[in-house]
PDB file of C-alpha atoms in Angstrom:
ATOM      1  CA  MET A1098      -0.108   0.023  -0.047  1.00 51.00           C
ATOM      2  CA  ASP A1099       2.907   2.270   0.538  1.00 46.00           C
ATOM      3  CA  ILE A1100       4.165   1.921  -2.903  1.00 54.00           C
ATOM      4  CA  LEU A1101       0.842   3.169  -4.611  1.00 47.00           C
ATOM      5  CA  GLY A1102       0.174   5.665  -1.876  1.00 40.00           C
ATOM      6  CA  ILE A1103      -3.670   5.314  -2.323  1.00 50.00           C
ATOM      7  CA  ILE A1104      -4.133   4.255   1.350  1.00 50.00           C
ATOM      8  CA  PRO A1105      -2.586   6.868   3.654  1.00 53.00           C
ATOM      9  CA  THR A1106       0.074   5.424   5.887  1.00 54.00           C
ATOM     10  CA  LYS A1107       2.711   7.045   8.162  1.00 53.00           C
ATOM     11  CA  ARG A1108       5.511   5.445   6.105  1.00 44.00           C
ATOM     12  CA  SER A1109       4.305   7.393   2.857  1.00 45.00           C
ATOM     13  CA  TYR A1110       3.673  10.551   4.793  1.00 54.00           C
ATOM     14  CA  GLY A1111      -0.026  10.405   4.313  1.00 45.00           C
ATOM     15  CA  GLY A1112       0.189   8.812   0.685  1.00 45.00           C
ATOM     16  CA  LEU A1113      -1.495  10.548  -2.247  1.00 43.00           C
ATOM     17  CA  ALA A1114      -4.312  12.123   0.010  1.00 45.00           C
ATOM     18  CA  GLY A1115      -1.782  13.629   2.395  1.00 45.00           C
ATOM     19  CA  ALA A1116       0.251  15.148  -0.549  1.00 49.00           C
ATOM     20  CA  LEU A1117      -2.803  16.633  -2.313  1.00 46.00           C
ATOM     21  CA  GLN A1118      -4.382  18.016   0.865  1.00 45.00           C
ATOM     22  CA  GLY A1119      -1.005  19.153   2.387  1.00 46.00           C
ATOM     23  CA  THR A1120      -1.659  17.157   5.504  1.00 39.00           C
ATOM     24  CA  GLY A1121       1.159  14.645   4.761  1.00 40.00           C
ATOM     25  CA  THR A1122       3.350  17.031   2.751  1.00 46.00           C
ATOM     26  CA  ALA A1123       7.049  16.791   3.942  1.00 53.00           C
ATOM     27  CA  ASP A1124       9.654  18.949   2.305  1.00 74.00           C
ATOM     28  CA  GLY A1125      12.821  17.083   1.362  1.00 86.00           C
ATOM     29  CA  PHE A1126      15.605  17.454   3.887  1.00 92.00           C
ATOM     30  CA  ILE A1127      19.371  16.575   4.200  1.00 95.00           C
ATOM     31  CA  ALA A1128      20.029  13.493   6.308  1.00 95.00           C
ATOM     32  CA  GLU A1129      22.997  11.811   7.561  1.00 96.00           C
ATOM     33  CA  LEU A1130      22.835   7.888   7.266  1.00 96.00           C
ATOM     34  CA  GLU A1131      24.810   5.548   9.210  1.00 97.00           C
ATOM     35  CA  ILE A1132      25.185   1.959   7.960  1.00 97.00           C
ATOM     36  CA  GLY A1133      26.840  -1.065   9.412  1.00 96.00           C
ATOM     37  CA  GLY A1134      26.189  -4.280  11.295  1.00 94.00           C
ATOM     38  CA  SER A1135      26.291  -6.270   8.195  1.00 93.00           C
ATOM     39  CA  ASN A1136      25.441  -9.935   7.705  1.00 94.00           C
ATOM     40  CA  ILE A1137      25.946 -11.876   4.478  1.00 95.00           C
ATOM     41  CA  ASN A1138      23.288 -13.533   2.354  1.00 95.00           C
ATOM     42  CA  LYS A1139      23.739 -16.739   0.522  1.00 92.00           C
ATOM     43  CA  ASP A1140      24.044 -14.779  -2.775  1.00 91.00           C
ATOM     44  CA  GLY A1141      26.908 -12.826  -1.501  1.00 90.00           C
ATOM     45  CA  SER A1142      24.958  -9.641  -1.012  1.00 93.00           C
ATOM     46  CA  ILE A1143      24.669  -7.968   2.730  1.00 95.00           C
ATOM     47  CA  ASN A1144      22.072  -6.806   4.873  1.00 97.00           C
ATOM     48  CA  VAL A1145      22.855  -3.798   7.181  1.00 96.00           C
ATOM     49  CA  ASP A1146      21.464  -1.757  10.043  1.00 97.00           C
ATOM     50  CA  SER A1147      20.592   1.869   9.102  1.00 97.00           C
ATOM     51  CA  VAL A1148      20.216   5.033  11.150  1.00 97.00           C
ATOM     52  CA  MET A1149      18.763   8.179   9.733  1.00 96.00           C
ATOM     53  CA  ARG A1150      19.344  11.510  11.497  1.00 95.00           C
ATOM     54  CA  GLU A1151      18.116  14.874   9.784  1.00 94.00           C
ATOM     55  CA  MET A1152      21.086  17.275   9.753  1.00 95.00           C
ATOM     56  CA  SER A1153      20.737  20.720  11.389  1.00 94.00           C
ATOM     57  CA  ASN A1154      21.151  23.976   9.314  1.00 94.00           C
ATOM     58  CA  GLU A1155      24.475  24.540  11.195  1.00 95.00           C
ATOM     59  CA  GLU A1156      25.663  21.139  10.097  1.00 96.00           C
ATOM     60  CA  ILE A1157      24.512  21.690   6.609  1.00 96.00           C
ATOM     61  CA  MET A1158      26.528  24.769   6.165  1.00 96.00           C
ATOM     62  CA  LYS A1159      29.698  23.012   7.068  1.00 95.00           C
ATOM     63  CA  ILE A1160      29.555  20.302   4.429  1.00 95.00           C
ATOM     64  CA  LYS A1161      32.425  20.717   1.998  1.00 92.00           C
ATOM     65  CA  ASP A1162      32.396  17.559  -0.145  1.00 91.00           C
ATOM     66  CA  GLY A1163      28.767  17.528  -1.691  1.00 92.00           C
ATOM     67  CA  LEU A1164      26.154  14.831  -1.134  1.00 94.00           C
ATOM     68  CA  ASN A1165      26.343  11.137  -1.568  1.00 93.00           C
ATOM     69  CA  MET A1166      22.916  10.930  -3.208  1.00 92.00           C
ATOM     70  CA  VAL A1167      19.784  12.991  -4.309  1.00 93.00           C
ATOM     71  CA  LYS A1168      17.359  10.101  -4.351  1.00 85.00           C
ATOM     72  CA  GLY A1169      14.577   9.177  -6.635  1.00 82.00           C
ATOM     73  CA  VAL A1170      10.931   7.850  -6.345  1.00 80.00           C
ATOM     74  CA  LEU A1171       9.723   5.556  -3.556  1.00 74.00           C
ATOM     75  CA  ASN A1172      12.189   7.068  -1.298  1.00 79.00           C
ATOM     76  CA  PHE A1173      11.319   5.595   2.124  1.00 84.00           C
ATOM     77  CA  GLU A1174      13.243   6.338   5.387  1.00 89.00           C
ATOM     78  CA  ASP A1175      13.937   2.727   6.237  1.00 89.00           C
ATOM     79  CA  THR A1176      15.249   1.790   2.702  1.00 89.00           C
ATOM     80  CA  VAL A1177      16.939   4.809   1.280  1.00 91.00           C
ATOM     81  CA  ALA A1178      20.220   3.623   2.523  1.00 92.00           C
ATOM     82  CA  ILE A1179      20.271   0.786   0.112  1.00 92.00           C
ATOM     83  CA  SER A1180      20.248   2.436  -3.142  1.00 88.00           C
ATOM     84  CA  ALA A1181      22.222   5.414  -1.762  1.00 91.00           C
ATOM     85  CA  ALA A1182      25.071   2.979  -0.576  1.00 93.00           C
ATOM     86  CA  ASN A1183      25.170   0.956  -3.728  1.00 91.00           C
ATOM     87  CA  GLN A1184      25.426   3.742  -6.036  1.00 89.00           C
ATOM     88  CA  SER A1185      27.552   6.209  -4.064  1.00 91.00           C
ATOM     89  CA  LEU A1186      30.176   4.266  -1.968  1.00 92.00           C
ATOM     90  CA  ASP A1187      33.322   3.096  -3.293  1.00 89.00           C
ATOM     91  CA  PRO A1188      33.552  -0.728  -3.802  1.00 87.00           C
ATOM     92  CA  SER A1189      36.300  -0.983  -1.247  1.00 87.00           C
ATOM     93  CA  VAL A1190      34.023   0.506   1.388  1.00 92.00           C
ATOM     94  CA  LEU A1191      31.239  -1.928   0.515  1.00 93.00           C
ATOM     95  CA  LYS A1192      33.754  -4.737   0.746  1.00 91.00           C
ATOM     96  CA  GLU A1193      34.755  -3.525   4.176  1.00 94.00           C
ATOM     97  CA  LEU A1194      31.187  -3.347   5.331  1.00 95.00           C
ATOM     98  CA  LYS A1195      30.905  -6.912   4.295  1.00 95.00           C
ATOM     99  CA  ASP A1196      34.117  -8.190   5.917  1.00 94.00           C
ATOM    100  CA  ASP A1197      33.693  -6.375   9.100  1.00 96.00           C
ATOM    101  CA  PRO A1198      30.341  -6.338  10.916  1.00 95.00           C
ATOM    102  CA  ASN A1199      31.531  -3.583  13.185  1.00 96.00           C
ATOM    103  CA  LYS A1200      32.372  -1.279  10.391  1.00 96.00           C
ATOM    104  CA  LYS A1201      30.204   1.823  10.173  1.00 96.00           C
ATOM    105  CA  VAL A1202      29.849   4.270   7.331  1.00 96.00           C
ATOM    106  CA  LYS A1203      28.182   7.612   7.150  1.00 96.00           C
ATOM    107  CA  MET A1204      26.581   9.171   4.124  1.00 96.00           C
ATOM    108  CA  LYS A1205      24.750  12.475   3.459  1.00 96.00           C
ATOM    109  CA  VAL A1206      21.802  12.360   1.319  1.00 96.00           C
ATOM    110  CA  PHE A1207      19.006  14.672   0.132  1.00 96.00           C
ATOM    111  CA  PHE A1208      15.958  12.718   1.252  1.00 92.00           C
ATOM    112  CA  ASN A1209      12.676  13.518  -0.587  1.00 87.00           C
ATOM    113  CA  PRO A1210       9.873  11.588   1.229  1.00 85.00           C
ATOM    114  CA  SER A1211       7.635   9.446  -0.919  1.00 79.00           C
ATOM    115  CA  HIS A1212       3.823   9.648  -0.881  1.00 70.00           C
ATOM    116  CA  GLY A1213       3.655   6.679  -3.163  1.00 70.00           C
ATOM    117  CA  ILE A1214       4.485   6.293  -6.834  1.00 77.00           C
ATOM    118  CA  ILE A1215       1.504   8.387  -8.144  1.00 82.00           C
ATOM    119  CA  ALA A1216       2.430  11.501  -6.021  1.00 80.00           C
ATOM    120  CA  ASP A1217       6.151  10.937  -6.713  1.00 80.00           C
ATOM    121  CA  VAL A1218       5.544  10.938 -10.484  1.00 83.00           C
ATOM    122  CA  ILE A1219       3.506  14.077 -10.059  1.00 87.00           C
ATOM    123  CA  GLU A1220       6.485  15.750  -8.186  1.00 88.00           C
ATOM    124  CA  SER A1221       8.774  14.473 -10.847  1.00 90.00           C
ATOM    125  CA  ALA A1222       6.750  16.017 -13.515  1.00 93.00           C
ATOM    126  CA  LEU A1223       6.928  19.392 -11.867  1.00 94.00           C
ATOM    127  CA  ASP A1224      10.713  19.373 -11.733  1.00 95.00           C
ATOM    128  CA  VAL A1225      11.156  17.958 -15.302  1.00 96.00           C
ATOM    129  CA  THR A1226       8.889  20.871 -16.549  1.00 96.00           C
ATOM    130  CA  GLY A1227      10.612  23.266 -14.360  1.00 97.00           C
ATOM    131  CA  PHE A1228      14.069  22.283 -15.819  1.00 97.00           C
ATOM    132  CA  TYR A1229      12.721  23.036 -19.317  1.00 97.00           C
ATOM    133  CA  THR A1230      11.169  26.312 -18.227  1.00 97.00           C
ATOM    134  CA  GLY A1231      14.365  27.495 -16.565  1.00 97.00           C
ATOM    135  CA  GLY A1232      13.314  26.997 -13.073  1.00 96.00           C
ATOM    136  CA  LEU A1233       9.807  28.814 -13.310  1.00 96.00           C
ATOM    137  CA  ILE A1234       8.003  25.586 -12.047  1.00 95.00           C
ATOM    138  CA  ARG A1235       9.264  23.694  -9.006  1.00 93.00           C
ATOM    139  CA  SER A1236       8.433  20.993  -6.546  1.00 91.00           C
ATOM    140  CA  SER A1237       8.911  21.580  -2.746  1.00 89.00           C
ATOM    141  CA  ASN A1238      11.934  19.356  -3.077  1.00 92.00           C
ATOM    142  CA  SER A1239      13.861  21.416  -5.719  1.00 94.00           C
ATOM    143  CA  LYS A1240      12.754  24.611  -3.921  1.00 94.00           C
ATOM    144  CA  LYS A1241      14.268  23.452  -0.628  1.00 94.00           C
ATOM    145  CA  LEU A1242      17.517  22.159  -2.245  1.00 96.00           C
ATOM    146  CA  THR A1243      17.936  25.499  -3.911  1.00 97.00           C
ATOM    147  CA  GLU A1244      17.581  27.482  -0.689  1.00 96.00           C
ATOM    148  CA  LEU A1245      20.207  25.278   0.893  1.00 96.00           C
ATOM    149  CA  ALA A1246      22.632  25.337  -1.941  1.00 97.00           C
ATOM    150  CA  ILE A1247      22.404  29.137  -2.220  1.00 97.00           C
ATOM    151  CA  LYS A1248      23.510  29.262   1.366  1.00 97.00           C
ATOM    152  CA  ASN A1249      26.214  26.485   0.844  1.00 97.00           C
ATOM    153  CA  PRO A1250      27.201  26.111  -2.779  1.00 97.00           C
ATOM    154  CA  GLU A1251      29.389  23.046  -1.738  1.00 96.00           C
ATOM    155  CA  LEU A1252      26.241  21.000  -1.668  1.00 96.00           C
ATOM    156  CA  TYR A1253      26.605  20.783  -5.435  1.00 96.00           C
ATOM    157  CA  ASN A1254      30.163  19.708  -5.485  1.00 94.00           C
ATOM    158  CA  GLY A1255      30.655  16.058  -6.101  1.00 93.00           C
ATOM    159  CA  THR A1256      26.797  15.172  -5.727  1.00 94.00           C
ATOM    160  CA  LEU A1257      25.326  12.170  -7.298  1.00 94.00           C
ATOM    161  CA  SER A1258      21.562  11.906  -8.328  1.00 95.00           C
ATOM    162  CA  HIS A1259      19.408   9.088  -9.573  1.00 93.00           C
ATOM    163  CA  SER A1260      16.047   9.035 -11.326  1.00 92.00           C
ATOM    164  CA  GLN A1261      13.695  11.733  -9.839  1.00 92.00           C
ATOM    165  CA  GLY A1262      16.669  12.876  -7.763  1.00 94.00           C
ATOM    166  CA  SER A1263      18.264  14.145 -11.011  1.00 96.00           C
ATOM    167  CA  ALA A1264      15.160  16.234 -11.787  1.00 96.00           C
ATOM    168  CA  ILE A1265      15.227  17.732  -8.319  1.00 96.00           C
ATOM    169  CA  LEU A1266      18.943  18.504  -8.690  1.00 97.00           C
ATOM    170  CA  GLY A1267      18.800  19.723 -12.259  1.00 97.00           C
ATOM    171  CA  ASN A1268      15.680  21.939 -11.631  1.00 98.00           C
ATOM    172  CA  SER A1269      17.288  23.372  -8.446  1.00 97.00           C
ATOM    173  CA  MET A1270      20.313  24.421 -10.510  1.00 98.00           C
ATOM    174  CA  LYS A1271      18.062  26.040 -12.926  1.00 98.00           C
ATOM    175  CA  ILE A1272      16.288  27.957 -10.190  1.00 98.00           C
ATOM    176  CA  VAL A1273      19.716  29.084  -8.755  1.00 98.00           C
ATOM    177  CA  ASN A1274      20.441  30.403 -12.262  1.00 97.00           C
ATOM    178  CA  LEU A1275      17.234  32.069 -12.499  1.00 97.00           C
ATOM    179  CA  LYS A1276      17.905  33.955  -9.285  1.00 97.00           C
ATOM    180  CA  GLY A1277      21.052  35.335 -10.856  1.00 96.00           C
ATOM    181  CA  LYS A1278      23.274  33.185  -8.637  1.00 96.00           C
ATOM    182  CA  LYS A1279      25.678  31.890 -11.388  1.00 94.00           C
ATOM    183  CA  GLU A1280      28.591  31.848  -9.029  1.00 96.00           C
ATOM    184  CA  VAL A1281      26.792  29.167  -6.974  1.00 97.00           C
ATOM    185  CA  LEU A1282      27.084  26.713  -9.979  1.00 97.00           C
ATOM    186  CA  GLN A1283      30.582  27.614 -11.225  1.00 97.00           C
ATOM    187  CA  GLY A1284      33.231  24.911 -10.775  1.00 96.00           C
ATOM    188  CA  LYS A1285      30.976  22.370  -9.253  1.00 96.00           C
ATOM    189  CA  ASP A1286      30.849  18.760 -10.154  1.00 96.00           C
ATOM    190  CA  ILE A1287      27.663  16.782 -10.474  1.00 96.00           C
ATOM    191  CA  SER A1288      26.631  13.231 -11.823  1.00 95.00           C
ATOM    192  CA  MET A1289      23.237  11.953 -12.939  1.00 95.00           C
ATOM    193  CA  ASN A1290      22.122   8.340 -13.185  1.00 93.00           C
ATOM    194  CA  GLY A1291      18.858   7.199 -14.933  1.00 92.00           C
ATOM    195  CA  SER A1292      17.748  10.658 -15.578  1.00 94.00           C
ATOM    196  CA  PRO A1293      14.363  11.715 -17.105  1.00 95.00           C
ATOM    197  CA  LEU A1294      15.990  14.986 -18.137  1.00 97.00           C
ATOM    198  CA  SER A1295      17.629  15.393 -21.585  1.00 97.00           C
ATOM    199  CA  MET A1296      21.340  14.814 -20.962  1.00 96.00           C
ATOM    200  CA  TRP A1297      22.150  16.880 -24.048  1.00 97.00           C
ATOM    201  CA  ALA A1298      20.355  19.879 -22.495  1.00 97.00           C
ATOM    202  CA  MET A1299      21.962  19.360 -19.269  1.00 98.00           C
ATOM    203  CA  LYS A1300      25.467  19.160 -20.711  1.00 97.00           C
ATOM    204  CA  ASN A1301      24.837  22.374 -22.646  1.00 98.00           C
ATOM    205  CA  PHE A1302      23.745  24.038 -19.314  1.00 98.00           C
ATOM    206  CA  ALA A1303      26.882  22.841 -17.560  1.00 98.00           C
ATOM    207  CA  GLU A1304      29.089  24.274 -20.277  1.00 97.00           C
ATOM    208  CA  GLU A1305      27.319  27.530 -20.209  1.00 97.00           C
ATOM    209  CA  LYS A1306      27.422  27.889 -16.446  1.00 97.00           C
ATOM    210  CA  GLU A1307      30.894  26.485 -16.174  1.00 97.00           C
ATOM    211  CA  PHE A1308      30.403  23.397 -14.113  1.00 97.00           C
ATOM    212  CA  LYS A1309      31.494  19.777 -14.645  1.00 97.00           C
ATOM    213  CA  PHE A1310      28.720  17.192 -15.503  1.00 97.00           C
ATOM    214  CA  SER A1311      28.724  13.440 -16.204  1.00 95.00           C
ATOM    215  CA  TYR A1312      25.888  10.984 -16.498  1.00 95.00           C
ATOM    216  CA  LYS A1313      25.163   7.349 -16.972  1.00 94.00           C
ATOM    217  CA  VAL A1314      22.305   6.026 -19.133  1.00 93.00           C
ATOM    218  CA  ASN A1315      21.665   2.254 -19.018  1.00 92.00           C
ATOM    219  CA  VAL A1316      20.547  -0.077 -21.757  1.00 91.00           C
ATOM    220  CA  VAL A1317      16.723  -0.067 -22.109  1.00 88.00           C
ATOM    221  CA  ASP A1318      16.071   1.972 -19.086  1.00 90.00           C
ATOM    222  CA  PRO A1319      12.308   3.191 -19.540  1.00 88.00           C
ATOM    223  CA  ILE A1320      12.927   6.504 -17.632  1.00 89.00           C
ATOM    224  CA  ILE A1321      15.653   7.753 -20.134  1.00 85.00           C
ATOM    225  CA  TRP A1322      13.277   7.805 -23.058  1.00 85.00           C
ATOM    226  CA  LEU A1323      11.685  10.855 -21.344  1.00 90.00           C
ATOM    227  CA  GLY A1324      14.753  12.745 -22.160  1.00 92.00           C
ATOM    228  CA  ALA A1325      15.515  11.056 -25.563  1.00 92.00           C
ATOM    229  CA  ASN A1326      18.817   9.819 -24.172  1.00 93.00           C
ATOM    230  CA  LYS A1327      21.138   7.368 -25.774  1.00 91.00           C
ATOM    231  CA  TRP A1328      22.594   4.851 -23.447  1.00 91.00           C
ATOM    232  CA  ASN A1329      26.273   4.947 -22.631  1.00 93.00           C
ATOM    233  CA  THR A1330      26.769   2.007 -20.247  1.00 92.00           C
ATOM    234  CA  ASP A1331      26.637  -1.811 -20.571  1.00 90.00           C
ATOM    235  CA  VAL A1332      24.391  -2.246 -17.711  1.00 87.00           C
ATOM    236  CA  TRP A1333      20.633  -2.870 -18.401  1.00 89.00           C
ATOM    237  CA  TRP A1334      17.514  -1.439 -16.908  1.00 88.00           C
ATOM    238  CA  HIS A1335      16.955   1.335 -14.353  1.00 86.00           C
ATOM    239  CA  THR A1336      19.284  -0.072 -11.450  1.00 76.00           C
ATOM    240  CA  THR A1337      22.715   1.312 -11.659  1.00 70.00           C
ATOM    241  CA  TYR A1338      26.256   0.159 -10.368  1.00 71.00           C
ATOM    242  CA  SER A1339      28.063   3.488 -11.058  1.00 74.00           C
ATOM    243  CA  LYS A1340      31.182   2.880  -8.780  1.00 80.00           C
ATOM    244  CA  TYR A1341      31.762  -0.448 -10.535  1.00 83.00           C
ATOM    245  CA  GLN A1342      31.759   1.302 -13.953  1.00 86.00           C
ATOM    246  CA  GLU A1343      34.735   3.004 -15.703  1.00 88.00           C
ATOM    247  CA  TRP A1344      34.817   4.819 -19.108  1.00 91.00           C
ATOM    248  CA  ASN A1345      36.243   2.967 -21.934  1.00 92.00           C
ATOM    249  CA  ASN A1346      37.503   4.936 -24.861  1.00 92.00           C
ATOM    250  CA  GLU A1347      37.420   2.140 -27.502  1.00 91.00           C
ATOM    251  CA  GLU A1348      33.833   1.310 -26.703  1.00 90.00           C
ATOM    252  CA  ASN A1349      32.813   4.900 -26.135  1.00 92.00           C
ATOM    253  CA  LYS A1350      30.742   3.875 -22.995  1.00 93.00           C
ATOM    254  CA  TYR A1351      31.006   3.002 -19.268  1.00 92.00           C
ATOM    255  CA  ILE A1352      31.651  -0.678 -18.770  1.00 90.00           C
ATOM    256  CA  LYS A1353      31.256  -2.740 -15.633  1.00 85.00           C
ATOM    257  CA  VAL A1354      34.989  -3.579 -14.731  1.00 81.00           C
ATOM    258  CA  GLU A1355      35.668  -7.113 -13.487  1.00 78.00           C
ATOM    259  CA  LYS A1356      37.999  -7.465 -10.473  1.00 75.00           C
ATOM    260  CA  TYR A1357      39.994 -10.564  -9.616  1.00 74.00           C
ATOM    261  CA  ASP A1358      41.641 -11.846  -6.430  1.00 70.00           C
ATOM    262  CA  GLU A1359      45.161 -13.181  -6.047  1.00 75.00           C
ATOM    263  CA  ASN A1360      43.986 -16.728  -7.203  1.00 80.00           C
ATOM    264  CA  ASN A1361      42.509 -15.110 -10.497  1.00 82.00           C
ATOM    265  CA  LYS A1362      38.981 -15.821  -9.198  1.00 78.00           C
ATOM    266  CA  LYS A1363      36.452 -13.084 -10.183  1.00 78.00           C
ATOM    267  CA  ILE A1364      35.391 -10.943  -7.306  1.00 75.00           C
ATOM    268  CA  LYS A1365      31.765 -10.533  -7.139  1.00 80.00           C
ATOM    269  CA  PRO A1366      30.609  -6.839  -6.458  1.00 84.00           C
ATOM    270  CA  THR A1367      29.429  -6.337  -2.836  1.00 89.00           C
ATOM    271  CA  LEU A1368      25.826  -4.883  -2.894  1.00 91.00           C
ATOM    272  CA  ILE A1369      23.400  -3.972  -0.136  1.00 94.00           C
ATOM    273  CA  LYS A1370      20.321  -6.074  -0.430  1.00 93.00           C
ATOM    274  CA  ASP A1371      18.206  -5.073   2.661  1.00 94.00           C
ATOM    275  CA  VAL A1372      18.071  -3.124   5.749  1.00 95.00           C
ATOM    276  CA  LYS A1373      17.462  -5.388   8.752  1.00 94.00           C
ATOM    277  CA  ASP A1374      17.124  -2.801  11.413  1.00 95.00           C
ATOM    278  CA  PHE A1375      16.209   0.913  10.984  1.00 95.00           C
ATOM    279  CA  ARG A1376      16.291   3.655  13.496  1.00 93.00           C
ATOM    280  CA  LYS A1377      15.451   7.406  13.064  1.00 91.00           C
ATOM    281  CA  GLU A1378      16.994   9.889  15.310  1.00 88.00           C
ATOM    282  CA  THR A1379      15.466  13.421  15.550  1.00 75.00           C
ATOM    283  CA  LEU A1380      17.094  16.787  16.263  1.00 61.00           C
TER     284      LEU A1380
END
């Protein structure tokens, strides 16, 4: 029921009804996620414990290395750590989590609360439209990220986004530009995976406003057709393994790099499958 959002629940912030009526609306916020306490599944993946803590404005202003992730649709508090970690953490860090149950890792994410897929798609449409209208239209998420980034431009530096998250990030940068704050964008470095935005348009925007931009578009990813994007990876569907991919000049695309141990045995990538215990801490 949380996925559709038709029936209001606490996990979906009131679902579709809450989003439309405003009773369940929750602006996105920057959270610190701490994961650890892993156990290993039969397929080699791991389950972890996750703790979410909303960061204070004072802490946000001190961020110097961007955000690990601006997440996409169906972004629930108890599962956001899975995709955020799989996409943004270096493979060596994920392996350390697998090898050492006592290992803990912290991430910073822009968390956009899900009201279910219907409401999330509506929010996404606002930011996609906003991107193409120069930031004139915006969701509460892109508006909030804009406000924070103007106060601390480093939030854009080294930040990765996925799916709806890229629409939030892209539109927030358009809003910043609309406000005449070009200096907030200059010299920054952002990445997008599985984006509904046009990567051609985003690349031109980056060149014009003088910031670095990279992206990954998977094979037969249904979302990328919205931006008429051509794939540039060897991975299929909407799931991404960005830190396991490297650019190959000969093939002119990102390829999934195989790793081998000292016995020449292929090392299977470590991925987080589930959160076995979740806790939210409040300010």
